[in-house]
CSV table of C-alpha atoms in Angstrom, one decimal:
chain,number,residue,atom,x,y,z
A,285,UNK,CA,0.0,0.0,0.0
A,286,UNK,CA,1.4,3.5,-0.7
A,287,UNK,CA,0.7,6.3,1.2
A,288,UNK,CA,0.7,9.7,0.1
A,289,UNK,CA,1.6,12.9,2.5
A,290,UNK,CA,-1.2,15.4,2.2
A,291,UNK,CA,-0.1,18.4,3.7
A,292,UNK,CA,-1.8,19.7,6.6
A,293,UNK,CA,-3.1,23.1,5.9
A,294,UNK,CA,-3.7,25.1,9.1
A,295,UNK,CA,-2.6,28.4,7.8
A,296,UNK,CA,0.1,30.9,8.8
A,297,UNK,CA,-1.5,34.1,10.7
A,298,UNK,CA,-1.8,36.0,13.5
A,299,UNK,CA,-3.3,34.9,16.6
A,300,UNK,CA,-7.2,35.6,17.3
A,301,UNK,CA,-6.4,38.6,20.0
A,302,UNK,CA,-3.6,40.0,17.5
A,303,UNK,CA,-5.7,41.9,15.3
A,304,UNK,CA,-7.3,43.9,18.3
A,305,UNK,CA,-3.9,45.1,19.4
A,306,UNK,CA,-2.7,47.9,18.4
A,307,UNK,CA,0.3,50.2,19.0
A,308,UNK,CA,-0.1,52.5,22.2
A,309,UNK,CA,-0.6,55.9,21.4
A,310,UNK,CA,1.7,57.0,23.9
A,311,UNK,CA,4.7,54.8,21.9
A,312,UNK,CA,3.1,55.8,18.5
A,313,UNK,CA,3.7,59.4,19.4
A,314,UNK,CA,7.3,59.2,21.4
A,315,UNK,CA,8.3,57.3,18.0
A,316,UNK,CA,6.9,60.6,16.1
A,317,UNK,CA,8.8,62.7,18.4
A,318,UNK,CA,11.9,60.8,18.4
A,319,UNK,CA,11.5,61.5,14.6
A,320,UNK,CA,11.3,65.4,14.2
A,321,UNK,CA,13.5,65.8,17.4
A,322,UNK,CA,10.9,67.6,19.2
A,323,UNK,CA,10.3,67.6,23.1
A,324,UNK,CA,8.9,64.4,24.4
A,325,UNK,CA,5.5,65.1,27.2
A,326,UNK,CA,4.0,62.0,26.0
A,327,UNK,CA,5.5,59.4,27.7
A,328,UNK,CA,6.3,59.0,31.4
A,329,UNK,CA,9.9,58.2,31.3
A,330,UNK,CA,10.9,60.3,34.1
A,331,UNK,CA,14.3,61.3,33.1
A,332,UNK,CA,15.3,63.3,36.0
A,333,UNK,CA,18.2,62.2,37.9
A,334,UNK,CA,18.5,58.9,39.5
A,335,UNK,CA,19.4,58.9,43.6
A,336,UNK,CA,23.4,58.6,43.6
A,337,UNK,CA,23.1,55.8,46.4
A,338,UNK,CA,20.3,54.1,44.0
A,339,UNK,CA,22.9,54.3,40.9
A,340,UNK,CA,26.3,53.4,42.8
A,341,UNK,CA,24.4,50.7,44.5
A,342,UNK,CA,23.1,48.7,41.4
A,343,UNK,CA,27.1,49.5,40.0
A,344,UNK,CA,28.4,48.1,42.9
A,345,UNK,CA,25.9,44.8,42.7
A,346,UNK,CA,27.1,44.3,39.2
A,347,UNK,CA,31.0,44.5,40.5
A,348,UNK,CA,30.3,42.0,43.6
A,349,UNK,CA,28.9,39.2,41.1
A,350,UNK,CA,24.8,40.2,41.7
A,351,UNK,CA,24.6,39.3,37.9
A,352,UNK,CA,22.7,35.8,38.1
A,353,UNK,CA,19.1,35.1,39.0
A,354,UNK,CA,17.0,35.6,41.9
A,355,UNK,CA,15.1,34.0,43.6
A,356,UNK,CA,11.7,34.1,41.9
A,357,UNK,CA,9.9,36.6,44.5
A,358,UNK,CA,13.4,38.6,44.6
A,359,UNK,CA,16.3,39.3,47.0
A,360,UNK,CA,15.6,39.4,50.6
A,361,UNK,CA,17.0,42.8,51.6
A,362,UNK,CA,14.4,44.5,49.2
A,363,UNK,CA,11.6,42.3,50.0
A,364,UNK,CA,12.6,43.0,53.9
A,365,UNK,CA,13.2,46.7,53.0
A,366,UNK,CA,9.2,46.9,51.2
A,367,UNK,CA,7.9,45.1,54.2
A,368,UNK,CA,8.8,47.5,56.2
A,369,UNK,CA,8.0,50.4,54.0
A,370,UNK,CA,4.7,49.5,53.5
A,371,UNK,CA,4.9,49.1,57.3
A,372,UNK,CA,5.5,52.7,57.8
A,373,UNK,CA,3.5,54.2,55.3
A,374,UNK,CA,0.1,52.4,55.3
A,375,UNK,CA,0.8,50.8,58.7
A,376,UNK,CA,0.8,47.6,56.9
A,377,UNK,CA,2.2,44.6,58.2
A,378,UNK,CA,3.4,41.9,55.7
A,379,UNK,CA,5.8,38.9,55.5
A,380,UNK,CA,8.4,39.5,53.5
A,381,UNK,CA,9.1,36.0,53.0
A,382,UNK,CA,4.9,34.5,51.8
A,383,UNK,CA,3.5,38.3,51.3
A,384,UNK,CA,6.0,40.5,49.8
A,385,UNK,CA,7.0,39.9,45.7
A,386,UNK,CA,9.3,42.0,43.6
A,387,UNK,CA,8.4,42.5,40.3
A,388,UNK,CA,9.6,43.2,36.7
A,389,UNK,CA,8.2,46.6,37.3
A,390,UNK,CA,4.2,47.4,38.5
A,391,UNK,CA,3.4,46.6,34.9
A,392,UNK,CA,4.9,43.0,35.5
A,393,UNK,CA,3.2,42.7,38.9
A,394,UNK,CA,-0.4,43.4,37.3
A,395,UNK,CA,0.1,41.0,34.5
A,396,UNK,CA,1.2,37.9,37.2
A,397,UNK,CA,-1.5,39.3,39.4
A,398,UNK,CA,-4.3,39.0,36.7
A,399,UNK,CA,-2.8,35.6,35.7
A,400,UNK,CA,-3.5,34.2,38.8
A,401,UNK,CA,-6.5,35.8,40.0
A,402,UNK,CA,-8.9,35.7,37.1
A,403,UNK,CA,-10.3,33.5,34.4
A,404,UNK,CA,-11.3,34.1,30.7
A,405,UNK,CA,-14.9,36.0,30.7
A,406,UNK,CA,-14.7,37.6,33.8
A,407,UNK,CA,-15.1,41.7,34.2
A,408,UNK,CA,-13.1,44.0,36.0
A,409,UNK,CA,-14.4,47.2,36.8
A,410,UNK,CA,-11.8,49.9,35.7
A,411,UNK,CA,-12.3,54.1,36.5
A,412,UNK,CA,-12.2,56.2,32.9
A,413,UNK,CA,-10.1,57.6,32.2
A,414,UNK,CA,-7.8,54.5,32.7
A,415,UNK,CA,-4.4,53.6,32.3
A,416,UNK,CA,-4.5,51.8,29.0
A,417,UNK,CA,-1.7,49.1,30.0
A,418,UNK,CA,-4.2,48.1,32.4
A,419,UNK,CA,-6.9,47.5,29.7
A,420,UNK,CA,-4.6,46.3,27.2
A,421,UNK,CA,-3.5,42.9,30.3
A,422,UNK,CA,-6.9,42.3,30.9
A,423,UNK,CA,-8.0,42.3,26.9
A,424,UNK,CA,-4.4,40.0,26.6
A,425,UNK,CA,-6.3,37.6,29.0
A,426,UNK,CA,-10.0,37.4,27.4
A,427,UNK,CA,-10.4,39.2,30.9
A,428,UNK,CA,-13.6,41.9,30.0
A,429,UNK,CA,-12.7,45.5,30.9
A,430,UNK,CA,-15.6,47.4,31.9
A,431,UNK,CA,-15.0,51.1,32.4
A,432,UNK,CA,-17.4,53.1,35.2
A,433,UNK,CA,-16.4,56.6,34.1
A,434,UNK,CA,-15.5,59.3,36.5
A,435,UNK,CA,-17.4,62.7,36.7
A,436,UNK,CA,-16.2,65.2,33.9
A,437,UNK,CA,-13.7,68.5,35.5
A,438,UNK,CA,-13.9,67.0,38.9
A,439,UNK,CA,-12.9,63.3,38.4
A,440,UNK,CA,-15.1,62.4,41.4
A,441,UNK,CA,-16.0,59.1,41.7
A,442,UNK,CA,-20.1,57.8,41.5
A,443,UNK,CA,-20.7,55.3,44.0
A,444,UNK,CA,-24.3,54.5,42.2
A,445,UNK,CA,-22.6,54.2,38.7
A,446,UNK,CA,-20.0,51.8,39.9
A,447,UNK,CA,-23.4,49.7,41.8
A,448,UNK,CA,-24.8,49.7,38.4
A,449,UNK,CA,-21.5,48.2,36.3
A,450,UNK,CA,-21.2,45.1,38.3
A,451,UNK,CA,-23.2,41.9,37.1
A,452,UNK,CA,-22.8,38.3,38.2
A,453,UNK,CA,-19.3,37.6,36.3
A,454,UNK,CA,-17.4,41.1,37.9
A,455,UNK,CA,-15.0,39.3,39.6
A,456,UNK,CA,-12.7,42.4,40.5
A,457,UNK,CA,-11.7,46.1,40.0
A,458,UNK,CA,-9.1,48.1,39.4
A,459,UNK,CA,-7.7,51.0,41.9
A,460,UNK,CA,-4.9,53.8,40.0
A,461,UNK,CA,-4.4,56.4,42.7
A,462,UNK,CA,-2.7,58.9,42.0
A,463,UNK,CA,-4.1,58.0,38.7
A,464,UNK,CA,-2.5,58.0,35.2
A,465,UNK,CA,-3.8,60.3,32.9
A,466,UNK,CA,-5.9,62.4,35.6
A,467,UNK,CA,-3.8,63.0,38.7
A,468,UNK,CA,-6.6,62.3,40.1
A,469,UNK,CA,-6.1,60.8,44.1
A,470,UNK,CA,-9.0,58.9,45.2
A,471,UNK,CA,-10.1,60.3,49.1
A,472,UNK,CA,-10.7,57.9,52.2
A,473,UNK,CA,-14.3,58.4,51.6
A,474,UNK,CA,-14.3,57.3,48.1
A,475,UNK,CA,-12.3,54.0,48.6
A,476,UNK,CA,-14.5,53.4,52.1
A,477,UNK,CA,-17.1,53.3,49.1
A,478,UNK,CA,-15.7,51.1,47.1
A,479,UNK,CA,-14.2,48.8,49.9
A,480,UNK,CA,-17.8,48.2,50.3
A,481,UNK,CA,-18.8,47.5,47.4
A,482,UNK,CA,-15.8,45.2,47.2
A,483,UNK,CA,-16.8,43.2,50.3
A,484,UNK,CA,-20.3,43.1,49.5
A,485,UNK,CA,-19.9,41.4,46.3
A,486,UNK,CA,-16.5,39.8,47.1
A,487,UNK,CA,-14.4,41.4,44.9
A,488,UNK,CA,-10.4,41.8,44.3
A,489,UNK,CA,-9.4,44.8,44.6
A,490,UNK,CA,-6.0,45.5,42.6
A,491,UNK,CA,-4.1,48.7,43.4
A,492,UNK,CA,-1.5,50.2,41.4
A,493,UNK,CA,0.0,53.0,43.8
A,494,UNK,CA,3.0,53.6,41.3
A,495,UNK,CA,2.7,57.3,41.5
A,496,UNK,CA,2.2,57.3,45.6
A,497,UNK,CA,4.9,59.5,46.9
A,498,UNK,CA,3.8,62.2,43.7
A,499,UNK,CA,1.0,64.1,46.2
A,500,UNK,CA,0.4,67.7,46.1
A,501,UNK,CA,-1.4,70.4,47.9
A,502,UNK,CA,-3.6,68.9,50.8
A,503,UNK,CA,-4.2,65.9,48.6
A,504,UNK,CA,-3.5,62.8,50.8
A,505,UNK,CA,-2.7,59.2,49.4
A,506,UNK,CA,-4.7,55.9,51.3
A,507,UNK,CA,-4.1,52.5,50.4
A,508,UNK,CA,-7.2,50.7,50.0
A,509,UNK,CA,-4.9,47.8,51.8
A,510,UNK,CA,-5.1,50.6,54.7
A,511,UNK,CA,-9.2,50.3,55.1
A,512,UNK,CA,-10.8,47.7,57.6
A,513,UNK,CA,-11.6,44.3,55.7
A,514,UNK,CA,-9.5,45.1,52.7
A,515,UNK,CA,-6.3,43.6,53.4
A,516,UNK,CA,-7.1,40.2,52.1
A,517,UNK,CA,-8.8,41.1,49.0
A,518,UNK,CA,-6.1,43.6,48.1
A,519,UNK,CA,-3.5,43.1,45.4
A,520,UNK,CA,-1.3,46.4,46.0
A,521,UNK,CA,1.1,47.0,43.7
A,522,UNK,CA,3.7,49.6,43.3
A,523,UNK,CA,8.1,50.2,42.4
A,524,UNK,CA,10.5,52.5,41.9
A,525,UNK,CA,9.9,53.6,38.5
A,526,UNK,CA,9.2,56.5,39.3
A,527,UNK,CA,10.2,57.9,43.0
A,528,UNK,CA,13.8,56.7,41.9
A,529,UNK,CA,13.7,58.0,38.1
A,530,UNK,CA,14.8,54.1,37.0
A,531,UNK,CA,11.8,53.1,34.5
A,532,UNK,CA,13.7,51.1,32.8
A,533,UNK,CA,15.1,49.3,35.3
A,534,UNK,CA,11.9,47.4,35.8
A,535,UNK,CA,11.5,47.1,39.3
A,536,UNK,CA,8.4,46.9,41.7
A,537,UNK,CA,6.9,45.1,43.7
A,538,UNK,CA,3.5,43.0,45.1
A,539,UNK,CA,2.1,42.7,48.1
A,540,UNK,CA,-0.7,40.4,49.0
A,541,UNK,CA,-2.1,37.7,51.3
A,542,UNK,CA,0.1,34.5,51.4
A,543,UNK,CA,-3.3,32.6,50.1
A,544,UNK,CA,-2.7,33.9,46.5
A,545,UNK,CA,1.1,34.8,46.3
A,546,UNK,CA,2.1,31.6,45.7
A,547,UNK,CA,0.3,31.2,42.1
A,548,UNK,CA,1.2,35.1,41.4
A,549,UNK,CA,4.7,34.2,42.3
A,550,UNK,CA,4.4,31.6,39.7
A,551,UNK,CA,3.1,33.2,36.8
A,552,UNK,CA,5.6,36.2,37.5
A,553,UNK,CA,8.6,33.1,36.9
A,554,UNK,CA,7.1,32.0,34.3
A,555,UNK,CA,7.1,35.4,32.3
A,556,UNK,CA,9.9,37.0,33.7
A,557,UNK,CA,11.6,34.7,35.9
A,558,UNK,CA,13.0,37.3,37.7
A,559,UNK,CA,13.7,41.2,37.7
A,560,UNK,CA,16.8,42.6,37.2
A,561,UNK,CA,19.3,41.3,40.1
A,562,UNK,CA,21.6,44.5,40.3
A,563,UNK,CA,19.0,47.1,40.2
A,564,UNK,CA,17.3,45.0,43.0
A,565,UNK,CA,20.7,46.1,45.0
A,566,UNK,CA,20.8,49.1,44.0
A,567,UNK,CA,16.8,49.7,44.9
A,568,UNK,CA,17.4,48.4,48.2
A,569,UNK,CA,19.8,50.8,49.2
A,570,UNK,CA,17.4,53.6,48.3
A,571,UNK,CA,14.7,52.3,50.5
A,572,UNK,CA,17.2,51.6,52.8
A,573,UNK,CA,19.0,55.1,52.8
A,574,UNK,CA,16.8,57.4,51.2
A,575,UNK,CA,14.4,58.6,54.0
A,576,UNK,CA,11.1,60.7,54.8
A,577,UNK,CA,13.2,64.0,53.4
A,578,UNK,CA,13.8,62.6,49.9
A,579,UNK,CA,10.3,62.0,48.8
A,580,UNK,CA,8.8,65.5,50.2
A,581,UNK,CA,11.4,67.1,48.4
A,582,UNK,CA,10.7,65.3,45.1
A,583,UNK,CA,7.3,66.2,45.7
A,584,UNK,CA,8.1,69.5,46.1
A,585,UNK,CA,9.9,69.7,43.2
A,586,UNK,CA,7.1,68.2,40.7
A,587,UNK,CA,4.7,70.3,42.3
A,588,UNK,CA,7.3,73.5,40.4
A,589,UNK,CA,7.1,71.0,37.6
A,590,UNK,CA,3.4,71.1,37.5
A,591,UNK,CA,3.1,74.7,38.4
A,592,UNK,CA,5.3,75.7,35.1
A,593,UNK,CA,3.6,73.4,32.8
A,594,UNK,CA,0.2,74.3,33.9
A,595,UNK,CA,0.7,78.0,33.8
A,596,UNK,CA,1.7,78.0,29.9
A,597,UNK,CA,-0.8,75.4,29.0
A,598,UNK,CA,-3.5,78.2,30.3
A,599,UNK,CA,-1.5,81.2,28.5
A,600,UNK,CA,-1.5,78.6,25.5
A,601,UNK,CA,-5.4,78.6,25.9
A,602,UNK,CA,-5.2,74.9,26.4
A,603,UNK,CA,-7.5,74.6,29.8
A,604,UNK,CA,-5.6,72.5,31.9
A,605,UNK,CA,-7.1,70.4,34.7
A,606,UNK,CA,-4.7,70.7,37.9
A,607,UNK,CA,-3.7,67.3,39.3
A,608,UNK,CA,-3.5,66.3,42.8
A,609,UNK,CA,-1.3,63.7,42.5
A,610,UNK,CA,0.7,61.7,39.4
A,611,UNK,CA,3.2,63.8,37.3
A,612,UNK,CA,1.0,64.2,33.9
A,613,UNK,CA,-2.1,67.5,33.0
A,614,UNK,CA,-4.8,66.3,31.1
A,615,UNK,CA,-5.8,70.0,29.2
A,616,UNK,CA,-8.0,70.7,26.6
A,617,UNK,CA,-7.6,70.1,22.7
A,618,UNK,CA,-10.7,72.4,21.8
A,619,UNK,CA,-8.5,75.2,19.8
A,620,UNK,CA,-6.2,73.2,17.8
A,621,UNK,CA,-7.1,71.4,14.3
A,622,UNK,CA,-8.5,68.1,13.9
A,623,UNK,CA,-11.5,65.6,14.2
A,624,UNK,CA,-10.0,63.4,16.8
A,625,UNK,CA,-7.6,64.0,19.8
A,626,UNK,CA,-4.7,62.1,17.6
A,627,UNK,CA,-5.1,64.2,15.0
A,628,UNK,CA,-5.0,66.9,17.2
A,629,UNK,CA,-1.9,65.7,19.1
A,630,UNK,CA,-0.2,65.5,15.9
A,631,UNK,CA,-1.2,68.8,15.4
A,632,UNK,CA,0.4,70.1,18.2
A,633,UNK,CA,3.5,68.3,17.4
A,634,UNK,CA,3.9,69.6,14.0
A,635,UNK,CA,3.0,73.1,14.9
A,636,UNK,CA,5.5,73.0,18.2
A,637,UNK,CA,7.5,70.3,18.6
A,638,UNK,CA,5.8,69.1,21.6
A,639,UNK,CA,4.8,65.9,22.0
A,640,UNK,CA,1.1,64.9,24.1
A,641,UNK,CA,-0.9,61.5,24.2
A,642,UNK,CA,-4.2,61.6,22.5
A,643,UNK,CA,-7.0,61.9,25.9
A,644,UNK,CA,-9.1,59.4,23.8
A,645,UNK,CA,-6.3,56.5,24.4
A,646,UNK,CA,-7.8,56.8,28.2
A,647,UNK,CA,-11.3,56.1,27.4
A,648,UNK,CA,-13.5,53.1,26.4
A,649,UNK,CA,-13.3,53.0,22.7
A,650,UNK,CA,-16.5,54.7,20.5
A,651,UNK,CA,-17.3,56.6,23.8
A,652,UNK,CA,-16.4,59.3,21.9
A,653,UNK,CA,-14.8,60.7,25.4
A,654,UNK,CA,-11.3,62.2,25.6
A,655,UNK,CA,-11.1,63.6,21.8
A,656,UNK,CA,-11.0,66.5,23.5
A,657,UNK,CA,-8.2,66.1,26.0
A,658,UNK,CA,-4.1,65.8,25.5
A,659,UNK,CA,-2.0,64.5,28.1
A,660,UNK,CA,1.2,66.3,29.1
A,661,UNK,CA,3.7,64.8,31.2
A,662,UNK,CA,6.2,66.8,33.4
A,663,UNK,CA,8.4,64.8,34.9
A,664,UNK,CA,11.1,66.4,33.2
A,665,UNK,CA,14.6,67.2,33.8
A,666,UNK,CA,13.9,71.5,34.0
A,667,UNK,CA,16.0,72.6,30.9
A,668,UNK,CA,13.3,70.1,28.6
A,669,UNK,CA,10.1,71.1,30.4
A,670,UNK,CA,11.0,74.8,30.3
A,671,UNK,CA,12.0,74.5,26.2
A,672,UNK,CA,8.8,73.0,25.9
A,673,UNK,CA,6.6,75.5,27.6
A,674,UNK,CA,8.2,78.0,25.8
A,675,UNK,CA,7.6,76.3,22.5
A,676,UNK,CA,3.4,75.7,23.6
A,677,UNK,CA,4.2,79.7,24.4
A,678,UNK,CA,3.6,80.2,20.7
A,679,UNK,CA,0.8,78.7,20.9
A,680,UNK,CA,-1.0,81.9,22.9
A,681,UNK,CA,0.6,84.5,20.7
């Protein structure tokens, strides 16, 4: 008998999610504005200077031989040194050895987090506008995103709307305070809110707190970890990204109940299998040596930073809406030419050299919300934020 090989025709292509993701807006427009040269507000790089001890520390881990792997929840100095952070900050206690994970950034941490803690077809409440990475890893996980959108100019939070968003397969929610684009820091009273919604219908409650030492004015920053019945249903995640001016260092860190660490710490091997070993070092010694002082005075600092930028986004006519935490201005897009906020943003580029994020990359998509908006960031080194609020300048002339 002869037997003939039929190929098998299954068909080169993309996967079934790949044709729903798209580039981020905010890379889309850093690529633009790496091309022209221009100044670059879009993204949240943070390129001010990195903590000397924070630098000279990782340097020295790389000279001692900290080159190799971790162990998969990360060194025990930082994982000791977060304990007890979180220890004096939210007056949190938490074992550093079953409750305390670092992470290939806060971006990393959500990712294992979601991994581990939801299934295909559940919802997760989220509050719009939203930080789109946080969509994009639930989408990534057939995970439904369901956005309960904050009240317009104020950013307040509607306890009744969020009530009406949950249905029988809202297994969690979603918690950026400050928030990314808004600035906007969720009050005591609010999360009290939502911790009771949270209990009531037994709900996760994942925190990203990335942007927690960035607080301005009376503004005040609670954990919903802090609030009474919350400390086992909380996933609270935050790094040094940003207090420490290292994003891409890729550092941050988890803390949750020992019950679910276990299969976060997992999923984090299995993607990352560890972060960086050096910059671990060199993040310990800033927790370690870099007290109270050093994050009021970078506070201090960002709230000059914020001051600058939104003084000549008013004088450009671009309305800003003052944030009361985070490092980024959401302003308004209503003067400048186009149909859609990207068109706009690319407007402003062209015309200035200045480069925003679209305000529609923050909102459910066909809302039809945000294509008013541009988001500036200012968590700049001075020389670059200065050049570029003299460029929007022109703007007002």
């Amino acid at each position: 008998m002869t037997y003939v090989n039929s190929p098998v025709r299954n068909g080169l292509g993309l996967s079934d999610l790949a044709p729903r993701v798209v580039q981020s807006e905010i890379r889309a427009m850093t690529a633009e504005c790496d091309r022209i040269g221009g100044v670059n507000l879009a993204q949240g790089v943070c390129d001010t200077e990195v903590p000397a001890v924070v630098m000279e520390g990782a340097m020295r881990a790389m000279r001692d031989g900290h080159n190799i792997y971790t162990r998969m929840d990360g060194i025990q100095r930082l994982r000791r040194a977060i304990a007890g952070k979180v220890a004096q900050t939210h007056g949190l206690e938490a074992d550093p050895e079953r409750e305390v994970m670092v992470a290939s950034g806060a971006t990393g941490a959500f990712h294992a987090a979601a991994m581990a803690l939801l299934n295909p077809g559940d919802e997760v409440l989220l509050f719009e506008p939203f930080y789109g990475y946080h969509v994009s890893t639930l989408r990534s996980m057939k995970v439904v995103a369901v956005a309960v959108p904050l009240k317009e100019e104020s950013w307040a939070l509607d306890l009744d709307a969020v009530r009406a968003a949950i249905t029988p397969r809202t297994r969690a929610m979603v918690v950026n305070t400050p928030s990314n684009p808004a600035g906007k820091v969720f009050t005591r009273a609010e999360l009290e809110g939502l911790a009771e919604i949270a209990t009531e219908f037994d709900l996760f409650v994942f925190t990203d707190e990335i942007y927690e030492h960035f607080i301005y004015g009376d503004a005040e920053h609670v954990s919903p970890a802090m609030l009474a019945g919350m400390r086992e249903r909380t996933i609270l995640m935050s790094g040094f990204s940003k207090t420490f001016s290292v994003t891409g260092w890729r550092v941050g860190y988890l803390v949750a109940d020992a019950r679910w660490m276990g299969a976060i710490a997992y999923f984090h091997d299995l993607l990352y299998v560890c972060a960086p070993a050096p910059f671990q070092h060199g993040c310990a010694d800033g927790l370690e040596q870099l007290g109270k002082t050093f994050y009021v005075r970078m506070a201090l600092e960002h709230e000059e930073k914020r001051g600058m930028l939104v003084s000549a986004l008013a004088a450009a006519g671009m309305k800003p809406h003052v944030p009361d935490g985070a490092y980024y201005i959401l302003a308004s897009a209503n003067g400048l030419p186009g149909r859609t906020a990207a068109e706009k943003a690319r407007a402003l580029l062209a015309k200035t050299g200045v480069a925003s994020v679209a305000g529609s990359a923050f909102f459910a998509p066909g809302s039809g919300r945000g294509e008013d908006l541009l988001r500036f960031c200012f968590a700049k080194k001075d020389e670059d934020l200065q050049e570029a609020c003299r460029r929007l300048g022109g703007l007002g002339s």
